[in-house]
Amino acid sequence: PEIETLEICECPSVNVNAISSIISSYCGKLRKLTIAGCGNSLDSDQARAVTESCPEIEQLTIRNFAVSDNCAGELLRLKSLKHLDLTDNEGITGKFLVQANSQGLRSLILRDCTELNARGHLDEFVKLIQDDGTYPALSLIDTSCLWAGHGESMLKDGKLKKILKNVRPGLKWQEEQC
């Protein structure tokens, strides 16, 4: 039988290429994948290998890694993806959110992504949700930790969060202090 759940955590000596190779060889039925604290970076080619080899992933967690917007965009191509957690990834600005539209994504966790919205992509993302109805299944966005300690929102335009609440009342935007 093929593996349905795989967690690779706190193993900095494990090479991302080895992880990618294992996943692509043995995990065609993988539904839940967690990679955390392995101290490497995941590039777009490796992300593409994961999406092509494991098209049934529903829950994907890649924490404390170096994931770029291009890589995150590749991961959003997973048709079955319902939960994406990219906590503590320094390379994420949010650009991938405006370049993709995941129809089935329900929760998006971007806690402690230090570059998030540095270029205003998060505001663009919210405007897309409001205007175009992108990410129709999305019910949770968590951008906690980063700005919450300063008592301000991640969004540069404070009005957007209020408008979003009216347009998508079922969408919870979580910004808590950690």
JSON list of N, CA, C and O in Angstrom, two decimals, residues 4-5 7 13 31 35 44 54 58 65 67 70 75 88 90 95-96 107 111 117 125-126 129 136 141 154 163 169 177:
[
{"chain": "A", "resi": 4, "resn": "GLU", "atom": "N", "xyz": [-0.18, 7.50, 2.78]},
{"chain": "A", "resi": 4, "resn": "GLU", "atom": "CA", "xyz": [-1.16, 8.58, 2.67]},
{"chain": "A", "resi": 4, "resn": "GLU", "atom": "C", "xyz": [-0.78, 9.79, 3.50]},
{"chain": "A", "resi": 4, "resn": "GLU", "atom": "O", "xyz": [-1.21, 10.90, 3.20]},
{"chain": "A", "resi": 5, "resn": "THR", "atom": "N", "xyz": [0.02, 9.58, 4.56]},
{"chain": "A", "resi": 5, "resn": "THR", "atom": "CA", "xyz": [0.46, 10.67, 5.42]},
{"chain": "A", "resi": 5, "resn": "THR", "atom": "C", "xyz": [1.97, 10.57, 5.62]},
{"chain": "A", "resi": 5, "resn": "THR", "atom": "O", "xyz": [2.48, 9.49, 5.92]},
{"chain": "A", "resi": 7, "resn": "GLU", "atom": "N", "xyz": [5.21, 12.86, 7.46]},
{"chain": "A", "resi": 7, "resn": "GLU", "atom": "CA", "xyz": [5.71, 14.00, 8.21]},
{"chain": "A", "resi": 7, "resn": "GLU", "atom": "C", "xyz": [7.21, 13.88, 8.34]},
{"chain": "A", "resi": 7, "resn": "GLU", "atom": "O", "xyz": [7.71, 12.89, 8.86]},
{"chain": "A", "resi": 13, "resn": "SER", "atom": "N", "xyz": [19.66, 17.77, 8.39]},
{"chain": "A", "resi": 13, "resn": "SER", "atom": "CA", "xyz": [20.64, 17.12, 7.52]},
{"chain": "A", "resi": 13, "resn": "SER", "atom": "C", "xyz": [19.99, 16.40, 6.33]},
{"chain": "A", "resi": 13, "resn": "SER", "atom": "O", "xyz": [20.69, 15.91, 5.45]},
{"chain": "A", "resi": 31, "resn": "ARG", "atom": "N", "xyz": [-1.99, 12.11, 0.89]},
{"chain": "A", "resi": 31, "resn": "ARG", "atom": "CA", "xyz": [-3.05, 13.09, 1.13]},
{"chain": "A", "resi": 31, "resn": "ARG", "atom": "C", "xyz": [-2.59, 14.19, 2.08]},
{"chain": "A", "resi": 31, "resn": "ARG", "atom": "O", "xyz": [-3.10, 15.30, 2.04]},
{"chain": "A", "resi": 35, "resn": "ILE", "atom": "N", "xyz": [6.44, 19.03, 6.02]},
{"chain": "A", "resi": 35, "resn": "ILE", "atom": "CA", "xyz": [7.89, 19.16, 6.04]},
{"chain": "A", "resi": 35, "resn": "ILE", "atom": "C", "xyz": [8.17, 20.38, 6.89]},
{"chain": "A", "resi": 35, "resn": "ILE", "atom": "O", "xyz": [7.73, 21.49, 6.56]},
{"chain": "A", "resi": 44, "resn": "SER", "atom": "N", "xyz": [11.16, 25.74, -7.27]},
{"chain": "A", "resi": 44, "resn": "SER", "atom": "CA", "xyz": [9.96, 25.52, -8.10]},
{"chain": "A", "resi": 44, "resn": "SER", "atom": "C", "xyz": [9.96, 24.15, -8.76]},
{"chain": "A", "resi": 44, "resn": "SER", "atom": "O", "xyz": [8.92, 23.51, -8.87]},
{"chain": "A", "resi": 54, "resn": "CYS", "atom": "N", "xyz": [2.22, 13.67, -6.58]},
{"chain": "A", "resi": 54, "resn": "CYS", "atom": "CA", "xyz": [1.24, 13.49, -5.50]},
{"chain": "A", "resi": 54, "resn": "CYS", "atom": "C", "xyz": [0.04, 14.40, -5.71]},
{"chain": "A", "resi": 54, "resn": "CYS", "atom": "O", "xyz": [-0.22, 15.30, -4.92]},
{"chain": "A", "resi": 58, "resn": "GLU", "atom": "N", "xyz": [-4.16, 16.85, 0.04]},
{"chain": "A", "resi": 58, "resn": "GLU", "atom": "CA", "xyz": [-5.22, 17.73, 0.53]},
{"chain": "A", "resi": 58, "resn": "GLU", "atom": "C", "xyz": [-4.70, 18.70, 1.59]},
{"chain": "A", "resi": 58, "resn": "GLU", "atom": "O", "xyz": [-5.18, 19.82, 1.69]},
{"chain": "A", "resi": 65, "resn": "PHE", "atom": "N", "xyz": [11.08, 26.93, 6.36]},
{"chain": "A", "resi": 65, "resn": "PHE", "atom": "CA", "xyz": [11.80, 26.53, 5.16]},
{"chain": "A", "resi": 65, "resn": "PHE", "atom": "C", "xyz": [12.09, 27.80, 4.36]},
{"chain": "A", "resi": 65, "resn": "PHE", "atom": "O", "xyz": [11.69, 28.89, 4.76]},
{"chain": "A", "resi": 67, "resn": "VAL", "atom": "N", "xyz": [10.77, 28.92, 1.18]},
{"chain": "A", "resi": 67, "resn": "VAL", "atom": "CA", "xyz": [9.84, 28.73, 0.08]},
{"chain": "A", "resi": 67, "resn": "VAL", "atom": "C", "xyz": [9.60, 30.08, -0.57]},
{"chain": "A", "resi": 67, "resn": "VAL", "atom": "O", "xyz": [9.26, 31.04, 0.11]},
{"chain": "A", "resi": 70, "resn": "ASN", "atom": "N", "xyz": [7.26, 31.75, -6.21]},
{"chain": "A", "resi": 70, "resn": "ASN", "atom": "CA", "xyz": [7.14, 30.85, -7.37]},
{"chain": "A", "resi": 70, "resn": "ASN", "atom": "C", "xyz": [6.88, 29.42, -6.93]},
{"chain": "A", "resi": 70, "resn": "ASN", "atom": "O", "xyz": [6.05, 28.72, -7.51]},
{"chain": "A", "resi": 75, "resn": "LEU", "atom": "N", "xyz": [2.74, 24.94, -5.74]},
{"chain": "A", "resi": 75, "resn": "LEU", "atom": "CA", "xyz": [2.01, 24.11, -4.77]},
{"chain": "A", "resi": 75, "resn": "LEU", "atom": "C", "xyz": [0.50, 24.34, -4.87]},
{"chain": "A", "resi": 75, "resn": "LEU", "atom": "O", "xyz": [-0.28, 23.42, -4.66]},
{"chain": "A", "resi": 88, "resn": "ASP", "atom": "N", "xyz": [6.33, 30.59, 8.67]},
{"chain": "A", "resi": 88, "resn": "ASP", "atom": "CA", "xyz": [7.76, 30.86, 8.87]},
{"chain": "A", "resi": 88, "resn": "ASP", "atom": "C", "xyz": [8.60, 30.57, 7.62]},
{"chain": "A", "resi": 88, "resn": "ASP", "atom": "O", "xyz": [9.61, 29.90, 7.68]},
{"chain": "A", "resi": 90, "resn": "GLU", "atom": "N", "xyz": [10.54, 32.74, 4.82]},
{"chain": "A", "resi": 90, "resn": "GLU", "atom": "CA", "xyz": [11.01, 34.11, 4.59]},
{"chain": "A", "resi": 90, "resn": "GLU", "atom": "C", "xyz": [10.84, 34.61, 3.16]},
{"chain": "A", "resi": 90, "resn": "GLU", "atom": "O", "xyz": [10.79, 35.80, 2.95]},
{"chain": "A", "resi": 95, "resn": "LYS", "atom": "N", "xyz": [2.92, 37.35, -3.57]},
{"chain": "A", "resi": 95, "resn": "LYS", "atom": "CA", "xyz": [2.74, 37.48, -5.03]},
{"chain": "A", "resi": 95, "resn": "LYS", "atom": "C", "xyz": [2.05, 36.25, -5.61]},
{"chain": "A", "resi": 95, "resn": "LYS", "atom": "O", "xyz": [1.23, 36.35, -6.52]},
{"chain": "A", "resi": 96, "resn": "PHE", "atom": "N", "xyz": [2.35, 35.07, -5.08]},
{"chain": "A", "resi": 96, "resn": "PHE", "atom": "CA", "xyz": [1.76, 33.83, -5.60]},
{"chain": "A", "resi": 96, "resn": "PHE", "atom": "C", "xyz": [0.24, 33.83, -5.46]},
{"chain": "A", "resi": 96, "resn": "PHE", "atom": "O", "xyz": [-0.45, 33.20, -6.25]},
{"chain": "A", "resi": 107, "resn": "SER", "atom": "N", "xyz": [-8.20, 26.71, 3.77]},
{"chain": "A", "resi": 107, "resn": "SER", "atom": "CA", "xyz": [-7.44, 27.45, 4.77]},
{"chain": "A", "resi": 107, "resn": "SER", "atom": "C", "xyz": [-6.04, 27.73, 4.27]},
{"chain": "A", "resi": 107, "resn": "SER", "atom": "O", "xyz": [-5.39, 26.89, 3.65]},
{"chain": "A", "resi": 111, "resn": "ARG", "atom": "N", "xyz": [1.64, 32.37, 8.78]},
{"chain": "A", "resi": 111, "resn": "ARG", "atom": "CA", "xyz": [2.14, 32.94, 10.04]},
{"chain": "A", "resi": 111, "resn": "ARG", "atom": "C", "xyz": [3.64, 33.16, 9.95]},
{"chain": "A", "resi": 111, "resn": "ARG", "atom": "O", "xyz": [4.37, 32.33, 9.45]},
{"chain": "A", "resi": 117, "resn": "ASN", "atom": "N", "xyz": [3.49, 40.74, 2.24]},
{"chain": "A", "resi": 117, "resn": "ASN", "atom": "CA", "xyz": [2.89, 42.04, 1.92]},
{"chain": "A", "resi": 117, "resn": "ASN", "atom": "C", "xyz": [3.89, 43.19, 1.86]},
{"chain": "A", "resi": 117, "resn": "ASN", "atom": "O", "xyz": [3.50, 44.35, 1.87]},
{"chain": "A", "resi": 125, "resn": "PHE", "atom": "N", "xyz": [-4.43, 40.68, -3.32]},
{"chain": "A", "resi": 125, "resn": "PHE", "atom": "CA", "xyz": [-5.12, 39.41, -3.12]},
{"chain": "A", "resi": 125, "resn": "PHE", "atom": "C", "xyz": [-6.54, 39.64, -2.57]},
{"chain": "A", "resi": 125, "resn": "PHE", "atom": "O", "xyz": [-7.51, 39.08, -3.06]},
{"chain": "A", "resi": 126, "resn": "VAL", "atom": "N", "xyz": [-6.64, 40.49, -1.56]},
{"chain": "A", "resi": 126, "resn": "VAL", "atom": "CA", "xyz": [-7.95, 40.79, -0.96]},
{"chain": "A", "resi": 126, "resn": "VAL", "atom": "C", "xyz": [-8.86, 41.45, -1.99]},
{"chain": "A", "resi": 126, "resn": "VAL", "atom": "O", "xyz": [-10.05, 41.12, -2.08]},
{"chain": "A", "resi": 129, "resn": "ILE", "atom": "N", "xyz": [-10.25, 38.79, -4.26]},
{"chain": "A", "resi": 129, "resn": "ILE", "atom": "CA", "xyz": [-11.32, 38.02, -3.59]},
{"chain": "A", "resi": 129, "resn": "ILE", "atom": "C", "xyz": [-12.62, 38.81, -3.63]},
{"chain": "A", "resi": 129, "resn": "ILE", "atom": "O", "xyz": [-13.68, 38.27, -3.92]},
{"chain": "A", "resi": 136, "resn": "PRO", "atom": "N", "xyz": [-12.90, 30.69, -4.00]},
{"chain": "A", "resi": 136, "resn": "PRO", "atom": "CA", "xyz": [-14.29, 30.65, -3.50]},
{"chain": "A", "resi": 136, "resn": "PRO", "atom": "C", "xyz": [-14.50, 29.80, -2.25]},
{"chain": "A", "resi": 136, "resn": "PRO", "atom": "O", "xyz": [-15.42, 30.07, -1.47]},
{"chain": "A", "resi": 141, "resn": "ILE", "atom": "N", "xyz": [-7.90, 32.66, 6.65]},
{"chain": "A", "resi": 141, "resn": "ILE", "atom": "CA", "xyz": [-6.57, 33.18, 6.32]},
{"chain": "A", "resi": 141, "resn": "ILE", "atom": "C", "xyz": [-5.94, 33.55, 7.65]},
{"chain": "A", "resi": 141, "resn": "ILE", "atom": "O", "xyz": [-6.52, 34.30, 8.44]},
{"chain": "A", "resi": 154, "resn": "MET", "atom": "N", "xyz": [-1.92, 43.37, 8.80]},
{"chain": "A", "resi": 154, "resn": "MET", "atom": "CA", "xyz": [-0.96, 43.12, 7.72]},
{"chain": "A", "resi": 154, "resn": "MET", "atom": "C", "xyz": [-1.32, 43.91, 6.48]},
{"chain": "A", "resi": 154, "resn": "MET", "atom": "O", "xyz": [-0.48, 44.25, 5.68]},
{"chain": "A", "resi": 163, "resn": "ILE", "atom": "N", "xyz": [-14.27, 45.71, 4.21]},
{"chain": "A", "resi": 163, "resn": "ILE", "atom": "CA", "xyz": [-15.00, 45.44, 2.97]},
{"chain": "A", "resi": 163, "resn": "ILE", "atom": "C", "xyz": [-15.08, 43.94, 2.74]},
{"chain": "A", "resi": 163, "resn": "ILE", "atom": "O", "xyz": [-16.13, 43.41, 2.40]},
{"chain": "A", "resi": 169, "resn": "PRO", "atom": "N", "xyz": [-18.62, 37.12, 4.22]},
{"chain": "A", "resi": 169, "resn": "PRO", "atom": "CA", "xyz": [-18.81, 37.01, 5.68]},
{"chain": "A", "resi": 169, "resn": "PRO", "atom": "C", "xyz": [-18.33, 35.68, 6.27]},
{"chain": "A", "resi": 169, "resn": "PRO", "atom": "O", "xyz": [-18.01, 35.61, 7.45]},
{"chain": "A", "resi": 177, "resn": "GLN", "atom": "N", "xyz": [-1.38, 37.99, 17.98]},
{"chain": "A", "resi": 177, "resn": "GLN", "atom": "CA", "xyz": [-0.01, 38.14, 18.45]},
{"chain": "A", "resi": 177, "resn": "GLN", "atom": "C", "xyz": [0.50, 36.81, 18.96]},
{"chain": "A", "resi": 177, "resn": "GLN", "atom": "O", "xyz": [-0.21, 36.08, 19.65]}
]
